[in-house]
Amino acid sequence: MPLKRPPEYPAGIQTALMLALCPLFLLFALLPMDSVAQMTATMPLIGIMWYCRSSLQDEEAGGFHHMLIMVLGTLITLRYITWRAMFTLGSHGLFNTTFTLVLFAAEVYSIGLYLLGLVVNAKPLDRPLLTMADLPARTEIPTVDVLVPSYNEEAGMLEVTLRAALAMDYPTDRLRVHLLDDGGTDQKIADPDPGKAQAARERRRTLRALCLKLGANYITRAKNEHAKAGNINSALKHISGHLVVILDADHIVTTDFLDHTVPWFIHHDDIFLVQTPHFMINPDPVDRNLLRSFDRMPSENDMFYDTIQRGLDFWSSSFFCGSAAVLRRRHLDEIGGLQGDSITEDAESALALHQRGYRSVYVAHPMVAGLAPETFAAFIIQRMRWAQGMTQILLLKRPFLASGLRWYQRIGYMSSMLFWLFPFARLAFLLSPLAYLLFGVEVYNASLREIFAYAIPHIIANYTVTNTLFGRTRWPIISEIYEILQCIFSLEAIIQVLLNPRKPAFMVTPKGDTLDEDFISPLARPFYILNLAVLLGFIGGLWRLYLYPLTRDLTTVVLLWNLFNFFTVVASLGVLFERHQRRSSPRMPLHEPGWIETAQGERLPCEVDDISAGGVRALVARQGAKQGLDDLVHLVAYSTPLGRHVRIPCRVRGNHPVHERIALGLKFETTTEREANDAVTLAFGDSARWAFFQQRRHREFPFWSAIRLLVLLVRKPIAQHLGVLLRHTLTGLSHIRRLPRMRPATREISTSD
Amino acid sequence: MNFQRMESFPPPDRVSGLPPSSKPSNGDEMMDPRPEWLATAHHLFLRTERKLTAAQKFHAAVMGTFLVSAMNLVFLFQHNPAHENLWFALSLFLLLPSVVLVPFTWATRRSLSRKRNDLARRFFEQGLSVDPLGRLVTLEAHSKVVLPLPAITESPPAELVAKRQAA
């Protein structure tokens, strides 16, 4: 199906226009001006940007107002960085110069990444949602192999994933599902530790039986080599389908996944990949522990999957994300299977295939539901792997020089990979104000007037542009919290890669954890130190205000900078307070009508309020609810993907009033294969539900509301951490108080001896 | 469609013809079998939305004019460029009306925004929303169109006028 693209002017005219505009653009960027002239020039530009922002409502991304905002924002930013380079780097002494250059390098990095991001996200592509029904009657349907690599995931989780994969709407003789078990390999079974060997044997036996029951194929291998990529490559030797679907162990597909992805391969022979978003059905630790707004705020990965991947897709450089994707087997074979030089085999393989001139497609419709890491430690493991893997590709594959790539693909890959170097910049932005406030290091040689003329317009322009591009999928200031949380650990991981690019090993992200009680993350210590340093910065700043009246302007500005850091660093403490999580299968809101059939034959109308892999919460009228705990009932609800009502036996596990109705907690108790399949399809089969949920979260959040939220967030983490510290201190004190009582007893024993 | 919600339409407000907001009921509300208030509210929502877009643009333009003229004056006072008088007069000519207009445009934008949000909230309470195409649809994954996009007219619907006159 032809895509709707903007009208293209002849290449000559485009080039001439660009060449004519470039000198003007550069002239304005480099034109020396004093502070007043700069301010009078930039404020109207910001006024124009503001006007454009208010005119965006009925304009799609890439329109005139979008472009104008980006051009003006770039202009203001370039003027800022030029001024920084020319007038603010003068310093004396090695210590001063080093800090000044580190901060400047961090700014250059951020602005460079920002400019790359502008190109990438200038025109996010909206692909049409193709369907198999639109194909001509005699079209040959390709055979599909679904691969579910697993390492240590439990059988219950894998059962849901396999059932959903088998329930996909596709000709059954053309679809095969394989479980690739790396936890039951020959190597694991021959483990010298008898306990581990027995567990591996047991796992192999259980999963093989599960596959036999469901109609899937169980595959394992001799040795655990090259982690996930090795597992998949090993399985490729046993399968021969035209297309390969890769799903993580916790990734549950909707029934229409193949219906919307396979037609792309039939229409275009040069497409090697159709990637779809990973839709997370549980909050990540930042959301769960701190923000608690899973159903209101866009998820962290929405920015990537709803904006950046679409932007990359416009430039033919959307890449494989390890799961929720379909790959063409023939193309994969050309590069010898998934690449294994880095620990992010997905992006590396996509890069290799892009280099060969094949195309990728990104379908921005959520059709795969997965789990986000539950704990902060698991979150950090995942992010460290991504940071290390992308840095490995940057160093080993060098996309900026790689042959076969178009210039825009190089920009796309560089933007995706350079992003992961953010820990250097983030730490520089955190520590620079402290260097000035505590040690008097002049990291930023500028007067207050210059800051107002150059820095403030740059910050406003930067915010306006970022908000224009990502406003719907990332609330203001949230990125700062995520970056602060990752920067310390990712920095260490990246330095390891820089020292030895081939050293990092693949780490499996733990998923589906349950937490019995609240606790402080074991990774909290560096953040306590950071908080303490920021607090000391305030003391140093006040001292400088008092002692150095001539630099009061600058000190005030740096104190404000430190105040912003304080709020974000304290907010990040809230993430480190891990809240208990007793439910292993997350619930998603549903709000669909249904009935509950009781053992007595009554039929109560209900509203299915939420649903998970294990059960539902149903709201029934108060007068009709006579179910006691452990009663067996049947839930009858309409399943859109199946096109019929499903009837699932459930056990009543909870019964409590909600407003004017009774909420019944029902646990699925399926007895037949059909019922079990129906339960999975009812819970996870409908992609429209994920899209609806996602769209409701995609909305802009005003800047001042975000600031207010940040300020309000500060109180809670401090109270939580102080509470735990106080509890520990009291426990310690009571322990000490008990010690003297124990000593005489010891003495008595020794005396009697 | 959420039938439980749809069955309990609140009665329209006597003045505006719109359903009451979610404030606590005084108990004398009656079931309204006629959902014509929906059509009225839908119509009003779309008109408000359109007016709001225009008001936002106008406000931004006025603010932009204000900023340009004010900054120009600052520049003139600092640098005394050639043709200073002409630029000064021009800046004043732009500044004065924009200073007068800014509060009005701000207030208009704000009142329209509140009106739009109030209508959106009332739709939400009924399990409805207005989609990007301007249709009134049910607020669910497989949404159904309750009312299609109406022809937007400048004057309020006759029904609304009649209700206002009756009030």
JSON list of N, CA, C and O in Angstrom, two decimals, chain A residues 343-379:
[
{"chain": "A", "resi": 343, "resn": "ILE", "atom": "N", "xyz": [26.02, -7.32, 23.35]},
{"chain": "A", "resi": 343, "resn": "ILE", "atom": "CA", "xyz": [24.96, -7.96, 24.15]},
{"chain": "A", "resi": 343, "resn": "ILE", "atom": "C", "xyz": [23.58, -7.42, 23.78]},
{"chain": "A", "resi": 343, "resn": "ILE", "atom": "O", "xyz": [22.60, -7.85, 24.35]},
{"chain": "A", "resi": 344, "resn": "THR", "atom": "N", "xyz": [23.53, -6.47, 22.85]},
{"chain": "A", "resi": 344, "resn": "THR", "atom": "CA", "xyz": [22.23, -6.08, 22.27]},
{"chain": "A", "resi": 344, "resn": "THR", "atom": "C", "xyz": [22.23, -6.60, 20.83]},
{"chain": "A", "resi": 344, "resn": "THR", "atom": "O", "xyz": [22.45, -5.83, 19.89]},
{"chain": "A", "resi": 345, "resn": "GLU", "atom": "N", "xyz": [21.99, -7.90, 20.73]},
{"chain": "A", "resi": 345, "resn": "GLU", "atom": "CA", "xyz": [22.06, -8.57, 19.43]},
{"chain": "A", "resi": 345, "resn": "GLU", "atom": "C", "xyz": [21.00, -8.04, 18.48]},
{"chain": "A", "resi": 345, "resn": "GLU", "atom": "O", "xyz": [21.18, -8.08, 17.26]},
{"chain": "A", "resi": 346, "resn": "ASP", "atom": "N", "xyz": [19.92, -7.49, 19.04]},
{"chain": "A", "resi": 346, "resn": "ASP", "atom": "CA", "xyz": [18.81, -7.03, 18.21]},
{"chain": "A", "resi": 346, "resn": "ASP", "atom": "C", "xyz": [19.21, -5.83, 17.33]},
{"chain": "A", "resi": 346, "resn": "ASP", "atom": "O", "xyz": [19.11, -5.89, 16.10]},
{"chain": "A", "resi": 347, "resn": "ALA", "atom": "N", "xyz": [19.70, -4.77, 17.98]},
{"chain": "A", "resi": 347, "resn": "ALA", "atom": "CA", "xyz": [20.08, -3.58, 17.22]},
{"chain": "A", "resi": 347, "resn": "ALA", "atom": "C", "xyz": [21.26, -3.89, 16.29]},
{"chain": "A", "resi": 347, "resn": "ALA", "atom": "O", "xyz": [21.32, -3.37, 15.16]},
{"chain": "A", "resi": 348, "resn": "GLU", "atom": "N", "xyz": [22.15, -4.74, 16.75]},
{"chain": "A", "resi": 348, "resn": "GLU", "atom": "CA", "xyz": [23.33, -5.09, 15.95]},
{"chain": "A", "resi": 348, "resn": "GLU", "atom": "C", "xyz": [22.90, -5.82, 14.66]},
{"chain": "A", "resi": 348, "resn": "GLU", "atom": "O", "xyz": [23.42, -5.53, 13.58]},
{"chain": "A", "resi": 349, "resn": "SER", "atom": "N", "xyz": [21.95, -6.73, 14.80]},
{"chain": "A", "resi": 349, "resn": "SER", "atom": "CA", "xyz": [21.48, -7.47, 13.62]},
{"chain": "A", "resi": 349, "resn": "SER", "atom": "C", "xyz": [20.76, -6.54, 12.66]},
{"chain": "A", "resi": 349, "resn": "SER", "atom": "O", "xyz": [20.93, -6.64, 11.44]},
{"chain": "A", "resi": 350, "resn": "ALA", "atom": "N", "xyz": [19.96, -5.62, 13.21]},
{"chain": "A", "resi": 350, "resn": "ALA", "atom": "CA", "xyz": [19.25, -4.67, 12.36]},
{"chain": "A", "resi": 350, "resn": "ALA", "atom": "C", "xyz": [20.24, -3.80, 11.59]},
{"chain": "A", "resi": 350, "resn": "ALA", "atom": "O", "xyz": [20.07, -3.53, 10.40]},
{"chain": "A", "resi": 351, "resn": "LEU", "atom": "N", "xyz": [21.30, -3.39, 12.27]},
{"chain": "A", "resi": 351, "resn": "LEU", "atom": "CA", "xyz": [22.32, -2.57, 11.62]},
{"chain": "A", "resi": 351, "resn": "LEU", "atom": "C", "xyz": [22.97, -3.34, 10.46]},
{"chain": "A", "resi": 351, "resn": "LEU", "atom": "O", "xyz": [23.12, -2.80, 9.35]},
{"chain": "A", "resi": 352, "resn": "ALA", "atom": "N", "xyz": [23.28, -4.62, 10.70]},
{"chain": "A", "resi": 352, "resn": "ALA", "atom": "CA", "xyz": [23.91, -5.43, 9.66]},
{"chain": "A", "resi": 352, "resn": "ALA", "atom": "C", "xyz": [22.99, -5.55, 8.44]},
{"chain": "A", "resi": 352, "resn": "ALA", "atom": "O", "xyz": [23.44, -5.49, 7.29]},
{"chain": "A", "resi": 353, "resn": "LEU", "atom": "N", "xyz": [21.69, -5.70, 8.68]},
{"chain": "A", "resi": 353, "resn": "LEU", "atom": "CA", "xyz": [20.75, -5.87, 7.56]},
{"chain": "A", "resi": 353, "resn": "LEU", "atom": "C", "xyz": [20.46, -4.54, 6.87]},
{"chain": "A", "resi": 353, "resn": "LEU", "atom": "O", "xyz": [20.26, -4.50, 5.66]},
{"chain": "A", "resi": 354, "resn": "HIS", "atom": "N", "xyz": [20.45, -3.46, 7.63]},
{"chain": "A", "resi": 354, "resn": "HIS", "atom": "CA", "xyz": [20.31, -2.14, 7.00]},
{"chain": "A", "resi": 354, "resn": "HIS", "atom": "C", "xyz": [21.52, -1.87, 6.10]},
{"chain": "A", "resi": 354, "resn": "HIS", "atom": "O", "xyz": [21.39, -1.29, 5.04]},
{"chain": "A", "resi": 355, "resn": "GLN", "atom": "N", "xyz": [22.68, -2.31, 6.56]},
{"chain": "A", "resi": 355, "resn": "GLN", "atom": "CA", "xyz": [23.89, -2.12, 5.75]},
{"chain": "A", "resi": 355, "resn": "GLN", "atom": "C", "xyz": [23.79, -2.84, 4.41]},
{"chain": "A", "resi": 355, "resn": "GLN", "atom": "O", "xyz": [24.38, -2.42, 3.43]},
{"chain": "A", "resi": 356, "resn": "ARG", "atom": "N", "xyz": [23.03, -3.94, 4.40]},
{"chain": "A", "resi": 356, "resn": "ARG", "atom": "CA", "xyz": [22.87, -4.70, 3.15]},
{"chain": "A", "resi": 356, "resn": "ARG", "atom": "C", "xyz": [21.77, -4.10, 2.27]},
{"chain": "A", "resi": 356, "resn": "ARG", "atom": "O", "xyz": [21.45, -4.67, 1.22]},
{"chain": "A", "resi": 357, "resn": "GLY", "atom": "N", "xyz": [21.18, -3.02, 2.72]},
{"chain": "A", "resi": 357, "resn": "GLY", "atom": "CA", "xyz": [20.19, -2.33, 1.89]},
{"chain": "A", "resi": 357, "resn": "GLY", "atom": "C", "xyz": [18.76, -2.79, 2.10]},
{"chain": "A", "resi": 357, "resn": "GLY", "atom": "O", "xyz": [17.85, -2.33, 1.40]},
{"chain": "A", "resi": 358, "resn": "TYR", "atom": "N", "xyz": [18.52, -3.68, 3.05]},
{"chain": "A", "resi": 358, "resn": "TYR", "atom": "CA", "xyz": [17.15, -4.12, 3.32]},
{"chain": "A", "resi": 358, "resn": "TYR", "atom": "C", "xyz": [16.44, -3.08, 4.19]},
{"chain": "A", "resi": 358, "resn": "TYR", "atom": "O", "xyz": [17.07, -2.29, 4.89]},
{"chain": "A", "resi": 359, "resn": "ARG", "atom": "N", "xyz": [15.11, -3.15, 4.16]},
{"chain": "A", "resi": 359, "resn": "ARG", "atom": "CA", "xyz": [14.33, -2.13, 4.85]},
{"chain": "A", "resi": 359, "resn": "ARG", "atom": "C", "xyz": [13.64, -2.70, 6.09]},
{"chain": "A", "resi": 359, "resn": "ARG", "atom": "O", "xyz": [13.34, -3.89, 6.16]},
{"chain": "A", "resi": 360, "resn": "SER", "atom": "N", "xyz": [13.39, -1.81, 7.02]},
{"chain": "A", "resi": 360, "resn": "SER", "atom": "CA", "xyz": [12.63, -2.20, 8.22]},
{"chain": "A", "resi": 360, "resn": "SER", "atom": "C", "xyz": [11.35, -1.39, 8.27]},
{"chain": "A", "resi": 360, "resn": "SER", "atom": "O", "xyz": [11.28, -0.29, 7.70]},
{"chain": "A", "resi": 361, "resn": "VAL", "atom": "N", "xyz": [10.36, -1.93, 8.95]},
{"chain": "A", "resi": 361, "resn": "VAL", "atom": "CA", "xyz": [9.06, -1.26, 9.08]},
{"chain": "A", "resi": 361, "resn": "VAL", "atom": "C", "xyz": [8.70, -1.25, 10.56]},
{"chain": "A", "resi": 361, "resn": "VAL", "atom": "O", "xyz": [8.97, -2.21, 11.27]},
{"chain": "A", "resi": 362, "resn": "TYR", "atom": "N", "xyz": [8.11, -0.15, 10.99]},
{"chain": "A", "resi": 362, "resn": "TYR", "atom": "CA", "xyz": [7.65, -0.09, 12.38]},
{"chain": "A", "resi": 362, "resn": "TYR", "atom": "C", "xyz": [6.14, 0.12, 12.38]},
{"chain": "A", "resi": 362, "resn": "TYR", "atom": "O", "xyz": [5.64, 1.11, 11.83]},
{"chain": "A", "resi": 363, "resn": "VAL", "atom": "N", "xyz": [5.42, -0.81, 12.95]},
{"chain": "A", "resi": 363, "resn": "VAL", "atom": "CA", "xyz": [3.96, -0.70, 13.05]},
{"chain": "A", "resi": 363, "resn": "VAL", "atom": "C", "xyz": [3.63, -0.27, 14.49]},
{"chain": "A", "resi": 363, "resn": "VAL", "atom": "O", "xyz": [3.81, -1.03, 15.42]},
{"chain": "A", "resi": 364, "resn": "ALA", "atom": "N", "xyz": [3.19, 0.98, 14.63]},
{"chain": "A", "resi": 364, "resn": "ALA", "atom": "CA", "xyz": [3.04, 1.55, 15.98]},
{"chain": "A", "resi": 364, "resn": "ALA", "atom": "C", "xyz": [1.71, 1.17, 16.63]},
{"chain": "A", "resi": 364, "resn": "ALA", "atom": "O", "xyz": [1.02, 2.02, 17.20]},
{"chain": "A", "resi": 365, "resn": "HIS", "atom": "N", "xyz": [1.33, -0.08, 16.53]},
{"chain": "A", "resi": 365, "resn": "HIS", "atom": "CA", "xyz": [0.08, -0.53, 17.16]},
{"chain": "A", "resi": 365, "resn": "HIS", "atom": "C", "xyz": [0.46, -1.57, 18.22]},
{"chain": "A", "resi": 365, "resn": "HIS", "atom": "O", "xyz": [1.08, -2.58, 17.87]},
{"chain": "A", "resi": 366, "resn": "PRO", "atom": "N", "xyz": [0.13, -1.33, 19.49]},
{"chain": "A", "resi": 366, "resn": "PRO", "atom": "CA", "xyz": [0.57, -2.28, 20.52]},
{"chain": "A", "resi": 366, "resn": "PRO", "atom": "C", "xyz": [-0.13, -3.62, 20.38]},
{"chain": "A", "resi": 366, "resn": "PRO", "atom": "O", "xyz": [-1.35, -3.70, 20.49]},
{"chain": "A", "resi": 367, "resn": "MET", "atom": "N", "xyz": [0.65, -4.65, 20.15]},
{"chain": "A", "resi": 367, "resn": "MET", "atom": "CA", "xyz": [0.07, -5.99, 19.99]},
{"chain": "A", "resi": 367, "resn": "MET", "atom": "C", "xyz": [0.80, -7.02, 20.85]},
{"chain": "A", "resi": 367, "resn": "MET", "atom": "O", "xyz": [0.51, -8.22, 20.74]},
{"chain": "A", "resi": 368, "resn": "VAL", "atom": "N", "xyz": [1.73, -6.55, 21.65]},
{"chain": "A", "resi": 368, "resn": "VAL", "atom": "CA", "xyz": [2.46, -7.46, 22.52]},
{"chain": "A", "resi": 368, "resn": "VAL", "atom": "C", "xyz": [2.53, -6.83, 23.91]},
{"chain": "A", "resi": 368, "resn": "VAL", "atom": "O", "xyz": [3.03, -5.73, 24.08]},
{"chain": "A", "resi": 369, "resn": "ALA", "atom": "N", "xyz": [1.99, -7.56, 24.88]},
{"chain": "A", "resi": 369, "resn": "ALA", "atom": "CA", "xyz": [1.99, -7.04, 26.26]},
{"chain": "A", "resi": 369, "resn": "ALA", "atom": "C", "xyz": [3.11, -7.73, 27.04]},
{"chain": "A", "resi": 369, "resn": "ALA", "atom": "O", "xyz": [3.23, -8.95, 27.00]},
{"chain": "A", "resi": 370, "resn": "GLY", "atom": "N", "xyz": [3.90, -6.93, 27.71]},
{"chain": "A", "resi": 370, "resn": "GLY", "atom": "CA", "xyz": [5.03, -7.50, 28.46]},
{"chain": "A", "resi": 370, "resn": "GLY", "atom": "C", "xyz": [5.10, -6.94, 29.86]},
{"chain": "A", "resi": 370, "resn": "GLY", "atom": "O", "xyz": [4.27, -6.12, 30.26]},
{"chain": "A", "resi": 371, "resn": "LEU", "atom": "N", "xyz": [6.10, -7.40, 30.57]},
{"chain": "A", "resi": 371, "resn": "LEU", "atom": "CA", "xyz": [6.28, -6.96, 31.95]},
{"chain": "A", "resi": 371, "resn": "LEU", "atom": "C", "xyz": [7.50, -6.05, 32.06]},
{"chain": "A", "resi": 371, "resn": "LEU", "atom": "O", "xyz": [8.56, -6.38, 31.53]},
{"chain": "A", "resi": 372, "resn": "ALA", "atom": "N", "xyz": [7.33, -4.95, 32.77]},
{"chain": "A", "resi": 372, "resn": "ALA", "atom": "CA", "xyz": [8.48, -4.10, 33.08]},
{"chain": "A", "resi": 372, "resn": "ALA", "atom": "C", "xyz": [9.16, -4.68, 34.33]},
{"chain": "A", "resi": 372, "resn": "ALA", "atom": "O", "xyz": [8.51, -5.38, 35.11]},
{"chain": "A", "resi": 373, "resn": "PRO", "atom": "N", "xyz": [10.45, -4.40, 34.53]},
{"chain": "A", "resi": 373, "resn": "PRO", "atom": "CA", "xyz": [11.10, -4.92, 35.74]},
{"chain": "A", "resi": 373, "resn": "PRO", "atom": "C", "xyz": [10.39, -4.37, 36.98]},
{"chain": "A", "resi": 373, "resn": "PRO", "atom": "O", "xyz": [10.02, -3.20, 37.02]},
{"chain": "A", "resi": 374, "resn": "GLU", "atom": "N", "xyz": [10.24, -5.24, 37.97]},
{"chain": "A", "resi": 374, "resn": "GLU", "atom": "CA", "xyz": [9.48, -4.83, 39.17]},
{"chain": "A", "resi": 374, "resn": "GLU", "atom": "C", "xyz": [10.34, -4.04, 40.16]},
{"chain": "A", "resi": 374, "resn": "GLU", "atom": "O", "xyz": [9.86, -3.13, 40.80]},
{"chain": "A", "resi": 375, "resn": "THR", "atom": "N", "xyz": [11.60, -4.44, 40.29]},
{"chain": "A", "resi": 375, "resn": "THR", "atom": "CA", "xyz": [12.44, -3.79, 41.30]},
{"chain": "A", "resi": 375, "resn": "THR", "atom": "C", "xyz": [13.44, -2.84, 40.64]},
{"chain": "A", "resi": 375, "resn": "THR", "atom": "O", "xyz": [13.73, -2.97, 39.45]},
{"chain": "A", "resi": 376, "resn": "PHE", "atom": "N", "xyz": [13.95, -1.93, 41.45]},
{"chain": "A", "resi": 376, "resn": "PHE", "atom": "CA", "xyz": [14.92, -0.98, 40.93]},
{"chain": "A", "resi": 376, "resn": "PHE", "atom": "C", "xyz": [16.19, -1.71, 40.47]},
{"chain": "A", "resi": 376, "resn": "PHE", "atom": "O", "xyz": [16.78, -1.36, 39.45]},
{"chain": "A", "resi": 377, "resn": "ALA", "atom": "N", "xyz": [16.57, -2.75, 41.21]},
{"chain": "A", "resi": 377, "resn": "ALA", "atom": "CA", "xyz": [17.78, -3.50, 40.84]},
{"chain": "A", "resi": 377, "resn": "ALA", "atom": "C", "xyz": [17.60, -4.16, 39.47]},
{"chain": "A", "resi": 377, "resn": "ALA", "atom": "O", "xyz": [18.50, -4.10, 38.62]},
{"chain": "A", "resi": 378, "resn": "ALA", "atom": "N", "xyz": [16.42, -4.74, 39.23]},
{"chain": "A", "resi": 378, "resn": "ALA", "atom": "CA", "xyz": [16.15, -5.38, 37.94]},
{"chain": "A", "resi": 378, "resn": "ALA", "atom": "C", "xyz": [16.13, -4.33, 36.83]},
{"chain": "A", "resi": 378, "resn": "ALA", "atom": "O", "xyz": [16.65, -4.55, 35.72]},
{"chain": "A", "resi": 379, "resn": "PHE", "atom": "N", "xyz": [15.56, -3.19, 37.14]},
{"chain": "A", "resi": 379, "resn": "PHE", "atom": "CA", "xyz": [15.50, -2.07, 36.19]},
{"chain": "A", "resi": 379, "resn": "PHE", "atom": "C", "xyz": [16.92, -1.65, 35.78]},
{"chain": "A", "resi": 379, "resn": "PHE", "atom": "O", "xyz": [17.22, -1.45, 34.60]}
]
